[in-house]
Amino acid sequence: MFEIRMPKMGDGMTEGTLRRWLKQVGDAVKVEEPIAEIQTDKADVEMPAEDAGFIVQIVAAEGETVAVGAVIAYLGATPDEKPAPASAPAPVAVREEEKGRRGEGEKGRGGVTAAPSAGGRIKSSPLARKKAGELGVDISTVAGTGGGVGRVVARDVEAAVASRTAAPVTAPSAPAPQSSRAGELPPGRDESLSRMRKAIARRTTESKQTIPHFYLVMPIDMDAALDLLVSLNAQWQGEKVTVNDLVIKACVMALNRHPGVNCAVVDDDTVRFFDSINVGIAVGTDDGLRIPILLDCGRKTLRQISQAARAMAVKTRNGELTPQDMSSGTFTVSNLGMFGIEEFSAIISPPQSAILAVGAAAPEVTVGPDGSFVARRRMRVTLSCDHRTVDGVLGSKFLQEIKGLLESPLNLLA
Amino acid sequence: MALMRYAEALRLAMAEEMERDPSVFICGEEVGQYQGTFRVTEGLMQRFGRDRVVDTPISEIGIAGMATGAAMAGLRPIAEFMTWSFALSAMDQIVNHAAKITYMSGGRIQCPVVFRGPAGTGNQLSAQHSQSLEAWFMHVPGLKVAMPATAADAKGLLKYAIRDPNPVIFMEHAGLYAQRGEVPEDPDFVIPFGKAAVVREGADVTLVAYSHMVSTCLKAAVSLHDMGISAEVIDLRTLTPLDMETVLASVAKTHRVVVTQEEWLNVGAAAEIAARIGELGFDDLDAPVLRVGGADVPMPYAKKLESSAIPNEQDVIAAALRVTD
């Protein structure tokens, strides 16, 4: 008897919705054969079977949202093998019966209640708190069974992760939806948020609440870069290079020069400098924001970056992005120049340390070298920085690097 | 290896060190002609002569003062107290002189004295003879404190104590004197201070012990095993220096710990060990650190009252069950 569990299909995935079962009870399943369609925050994906056998019980109904790691079905060796009852961590369950003392913790499964003390403080052991931090579990959602006083101990956190009956919460979640203000608002049509909108709400709220943002704006003279673009596109038949490709290439070269920007806060004591440069491109679609990632850009040429970006654009348009396509970003570029936006500031995509917001390249009158007025195409970029890892000086040097590269764009071809 | 009693192992340690180093001598009440109240020094005066096994008047302050002075003058005395309860009248010599002279002389005067004798509780010896006072000595900088739990450790630790250039408080347990164990006969076998022994490995709870409580904890561990709880037992061997590294490594593995001692719980050795676990191993703890110790009363003479005042296997099991619940 195998348990089939909700797989983790990308960074930050904590739960998934079972859109459709592709196999029913009694069906034979081969290894790697798709058995269900799972909808995550980011995409719809087919879930392959890890073991061969027969589906003997389906636990998660279509449309149901369950936590990563929760059992969604059972696979038997024969079509009529009896499914197991609940899957509880065996050793703990045995001891619970032995001592007949942890009944309340057991009851808590499925709708788990925390065990606050009189003062409202949740009793938990130091080890349980450490584990909860490491595993991204909100300790207030875990039922405590320890010490005869309902203290949350390490085994409770592990059980919560294993069964995921307690929904894990990473970092602060969007606070608004919890307290409904339906009654206070003027009348209107209520529509439930899509999973993607919920994910955007959660991620941006988390970012703004936990990352101390500051912003640096840099004007860039784009005349030379735009001229280069015209000649490149004339030569590279059928491979349209965009302004954004030039910006991404400039960012990659600047990140190579200033690796301090290509990092993330690990915890209060640690920052991780990433080995590779994985640039996310924020892409608005009709049903929300997607950020496909161009992996390992550090050694890619402009042409390779342009090709990779084009491939991701096609996948995004066709709704074919997989969770892997949107995982492991280390830096993000967001461009609203095509809408005529002159400049804007973007919200950092956690756990990254910075995001570059790119405005339109538009003609502006400026003072030329001889004191005369001349029209030049100017573009403004805004770097949003996590002040825990990137200071003003580092951010400014990083932007100077980008400016220098785009104003002398032949360097981008080096 | 030879099978011998704890008391014999102590005697062997002293005899070997006296052979090895002519500056080692023994002094105390009834250590010579009477061959020791607990027969620890049996035969030693006959073997080494009256100059090296010295019977003293009944004056603990005199014994401690003479031994301290002899150590300062370059000898290596082993001063025996008939029991550690009697050492209380020698506290000034031990605490204010032996423990401090090296410091106060800027290191020019060493004081390699060993104060040894039976400690611990039991045997209906009543309030003035049945008590465990190791925390008093742990409290004082400049003293080392050893409390062996086995015959082999009794030999290895006492030999180390005699060779150590500092004053050592060597507390034997009267209840262990007759216990037998395998003891290395190698005259160079010594056990350095500050290295605890993991005497039983386990995964669920750490029982920290020393002296007689080691065997109590080992018995408790067997019962706990039958209840499905795997207990690790640590024998600290010495309280100063205290091997927290071994304790913390164990706590990092089991996440639950019970510290045991025979002495009263108030400000005892277990309190110090528990505090250090809290300071250094906080994030590894999955339950409060519990202590097991003696009842907070002068030791009763009546047998039943006495046995309820001394911590036993059941007390250790109860504490282990509480932290693993």
Coordinates of N, CA and C in Angstrom, one line a residue, chain B residues 188-266:
Chain B
D188 N 50.2 2.8 34.5 CA 50.1 4.1 33.8 C 48.6 4.5 33.4
F189 N 47.7 3.6 33.9 CA 46.3 3.9 33.5 C 45.8 5.1 34.4
V190 N 45.5 6.2 33.8 CA 44.9 7.3 34.5 C 43.7 7.8 33.7
I191 N 42.7 8.4 34.3 CA 41.5 9.0 33.6 C 41.6 10.5 33.8
P192 N 41.9 11.2 32.8 CA 41.9 12.7 32.9 C 40.6 13.3 33.4
F193 N 40.7 14.3 34.1 CA 39.5 15.0 34.6 C 38.8 15.7 33.5
G194 N 37.5 15.9 33.6 CA 36.7 16.7 32.6 C 36.3 15.9 31.4
K195 N 36.3 14.6 31.5 CA 35.9 13.8 30.4 C 34.8 12.8 30.8
A196 N 33.5 13.2 30.6 CA 32.4 12.4 31.0 C 32.4 11.1 30.1
A197 N 31.7 10.1 30.7 CA 31.5 8.8 29.9 C 30.1 8.6 29.6
V198 N 29.8 8.3 28.3 CA 28.4 7.9 28.0 C 28.4 6.4 28.3
V199 N 27.7 6.0 29.4 CA 27.8 4.6 29.9 C 26.6 3.8 29.3
R200 N 25.7 4.4 28.7 CA 24.6 3.7 28.0 C 24.1 4.7 26.9
E201 N 24.0 4.2 25.7 CA 23.5 5.1 24.6 C 22.0 4.9 24.5
G202 N 21.4 6.0 24.2 CA 19.9 6.1 24.0 C 19.5 7.2 23.2
A203 N 18.2 7.3 22.8 CA 17.8 8.2 21.8 C 16.7 9.2 22.4
D204 N 16.0 8.8 23.4 CA 14.8 9.6 23.8 C 15.0 10.6 25.0
V205 N 15.9 10.2 25.9 CA 16.1 11.1 27.0 C 17.5 10.8 27.6
T206 N 18.2 11.9 28.0 CA 19.5 11.8 28.6 C 19.4 11.9 30.1
L207 N 20.0 10.9 30.8 CA 20.0 10.9 32.3 C 21.5 11.3 32.7
V208 N 21.7 12.4 33.3 CA 23.0 12.8 33.7 C 23.2 12.4 35.2
A209 N 24.3 11.8 35.4 CA 24.6 11.3 36.8 C 26.0 11.3 37.1
Y210 N 26.3 11.1 38.4 CA 27.7 10.9 38.8 C 27.6 10.1 40.1
S211 N 28.8 9.5 40.5 CA 28.8 8.7 41.7 C 27.7 7.6 41.8
H212 N 27.1 7.5 42.9 CA 26.1 6.3 43.0 C 24.9 6.5 42.1
M213 N 24.6 7.7 41.7 CA 23.4 7.8 40.9 C 23.6 7.2 39.5
V214 N 24.8 7.0 39.1 CA 25.1 6.3 37.8 C 24.4 5.0 37.8
S215 N 24.6 4.2 38.8 CA 24.0 2.8 38.8 C 22.5 2.9 39.0
T216 N 22.0 3.9 39.7 CA 20.6 4.1 39.8 C 20.0 4.4 38.4
C217 N 20.7 5.3 37.7 CA 20.2 5.7 36.4 C 20.3 4.5 35.4
L218 N 21.3 3.7 35.5 CA 21.4 2.6 34.6 C 20.2 1.6 34.8
K219 N 19.9 1.4 36.1 CA 18.7 0.5 36.4 C 17.5 1.1 35.9
A220 N 17.3 2.5 36.1 CA 16.1 3.1 35.5 C 16.1 3.0 34.0
A221 N 17.2 3.1 33.4 CA 17.3 3.0 31.9 C 16.8 1.6 31.4
V222 N 17.1 0.6 32.2 CA 16.6 -0.8 31.8 C 15.1 -0.8 31.9
S223 N 14.5 -0.3 33.0 CA 13.1 -0.3 33.1 C 12.4 0.6 32.0
L224 N 13.1 1.8 31.8 CA 12.5 2.6 30.7 C 12.5 2.0 29.4
H225 N 13.6 1.2 29.1 CA 13.6 0.4 27.9 C 12.4 -0.4 27.7
D226 N 12.0 -1.1 28.8 CA 10.8 -2.0 28.8 C 9.6 -1.2 28.5
M227 N 9.6 0.1 28.8 CA 8.4 1.0 28.6 C 8.5 1.6 27.2
G228 N 9.5 1.3 26.4 CA 9.6 1.8 25.1 C 10.4 3.1 25.0
I229 N 11.1 3.5 26.1 CA 11.8 4.8 26.1 C 13.3 4.4 26.2
S230 N 14.0 5.0 25.2 CA 15.5 4.7 25.1 C 16.2 5.8 25.9
A231 N 16.9 5.5 27.0 CA 17.6 6.5 27.8 C 19.1 6.4 27.6
E232 N 19.7 7.5 27.5 CA 21.2 7.6 27.4 C 21.6 8.0 28.8
V233 N 22.7 7.3 29.3 CA 23.1 7.7 30.7 C 24.6 8.2 30.6
I234 N 24.8 9.3 31.2 CA 26.1 10.0 31.2 C 26.6 10.0 32.6
D235 N 27.9 9.5 32.8 CA 28.6 9.6 34.0 C 29.6 10.7 33.9
L236 N 29.3 11.8 34.7 CA 30.2 13.0 34.6 C 31.6 12.8 35.1
R237 N 31.8 11.8 36.0 CA 33.1 11.5 36.6 C 33.7 12.6 37.5
T238 N 33.7 13.9 36.9 CA 34.2 15.0 37.7 C 33.2 16.1 37.5
L239 N 33.0 16.9 38.6 CA 32.1 18.0 38.6 C 32.8 19.3 38.3
T240 N 34.1 19.3 38.7 CA 35.0 20.4 38.3 C 36.3 19.8 37.9
P241 N 36.6 19.8 36.6 CA 35.9 20.5 35.5 C 34.7 19.7 35.1
L242 N 33.7 20.4 34.5 CA 32.5 19.8 34.1 C 32.4 19.6 32.6
D243 N 32.2 18.4 32.1 CA 32.3 18.1 30.7 C 30.9 18.4 30.1
M244 N 30.6 19.7 29.8 CA 29.3 20.1 29.2 C 29.3 19.6 27.8
E245 N 30.4 19.5 27.1 CA 30.4 19.1 25.7 C 29.7 17.8 25.5
T246 N 30.0 16.8 26.3 CA 29.4 15.5 26.2 C 27.9 15.6 26.6
V247 N 27.6 16.4 27.6 CA 26.2 16.5 28.0 C 25.4 17.2 26.8
L248 N 25.9 18.2 26.3 CA 25.2 19.0 25.2 C 25.1 18.1 23.9
A249 N 26.1 17.4 23.6 CA 26.0 16.5 22.5 C 24.9 15.5 22.6
S250 N 24.7 15.0 23.8 CA 23.6 14.1 24.1 C 22.3 14.7 24.0
V251 N 22.2 15.9 24.6 CA 20.9 16.7 24.6 C 20.5 17.0 23.1
A252 N 21.5 17.3 22.3 CA 21.2 17.6 20.9 C 20.7 16.4 20.2
K253 N 20.9 15.2 20.8 CA 20.4 14.0 20.2 C 19.1 13.6 20.8
T254 N 18.9 13.7 22.1 CA 17.7 13.2 22.7 C 16.7 14.3 23.0
H255 N 17.1 15.6 23.1 CA 16.3 16.7 23.3 C 15.5 16.8 24.6
R256 N 15.8 15.8 25.5 CA 15.2 15.8 26.8 C 16.2 15.3 27.8
V257 N 16.2 15.9 29.0 CA 17.2 15.6 29.9 C 16.8 15.7 31.4
V258 N 17.3 14.7 32.1 CA 17.0 14.7 33.6 C 18.4 14.6 34.3
V259 N 18.6 15.6 35.2 CA 19.9 15.6 35.8 C 19.7 15.1 37.3
T260 N 20.5 14.1 37.6 CA 20.3 13.5 38.9 C 21.5 13.7 39.9
Q261 N 21.2 13.7 41.2 CA 22.2 13.8 42.2 C 21.6 13.3 43.5
E262 N 22.5 13.0 44.4 CA 22.0 12.5 45.7 C 21.7 13.6 46.7
E263 N 22.4 14.7 46.5 CA 22.4 15.8 47.5 C 21.0 16.6 47.3
W264 N 20.8 17.5 48.3 CA 19.6 18.3 48.2 C 19.5 19.1 46.9
L265 N 18.2 19.3 46.5 CA 18.1 19.9 45.2 C 18.5 21.4 45.2
N266 N 18.2 22.1 46.3 CA 18.5 23.5 46.4 C 20.0 23.8 46.1

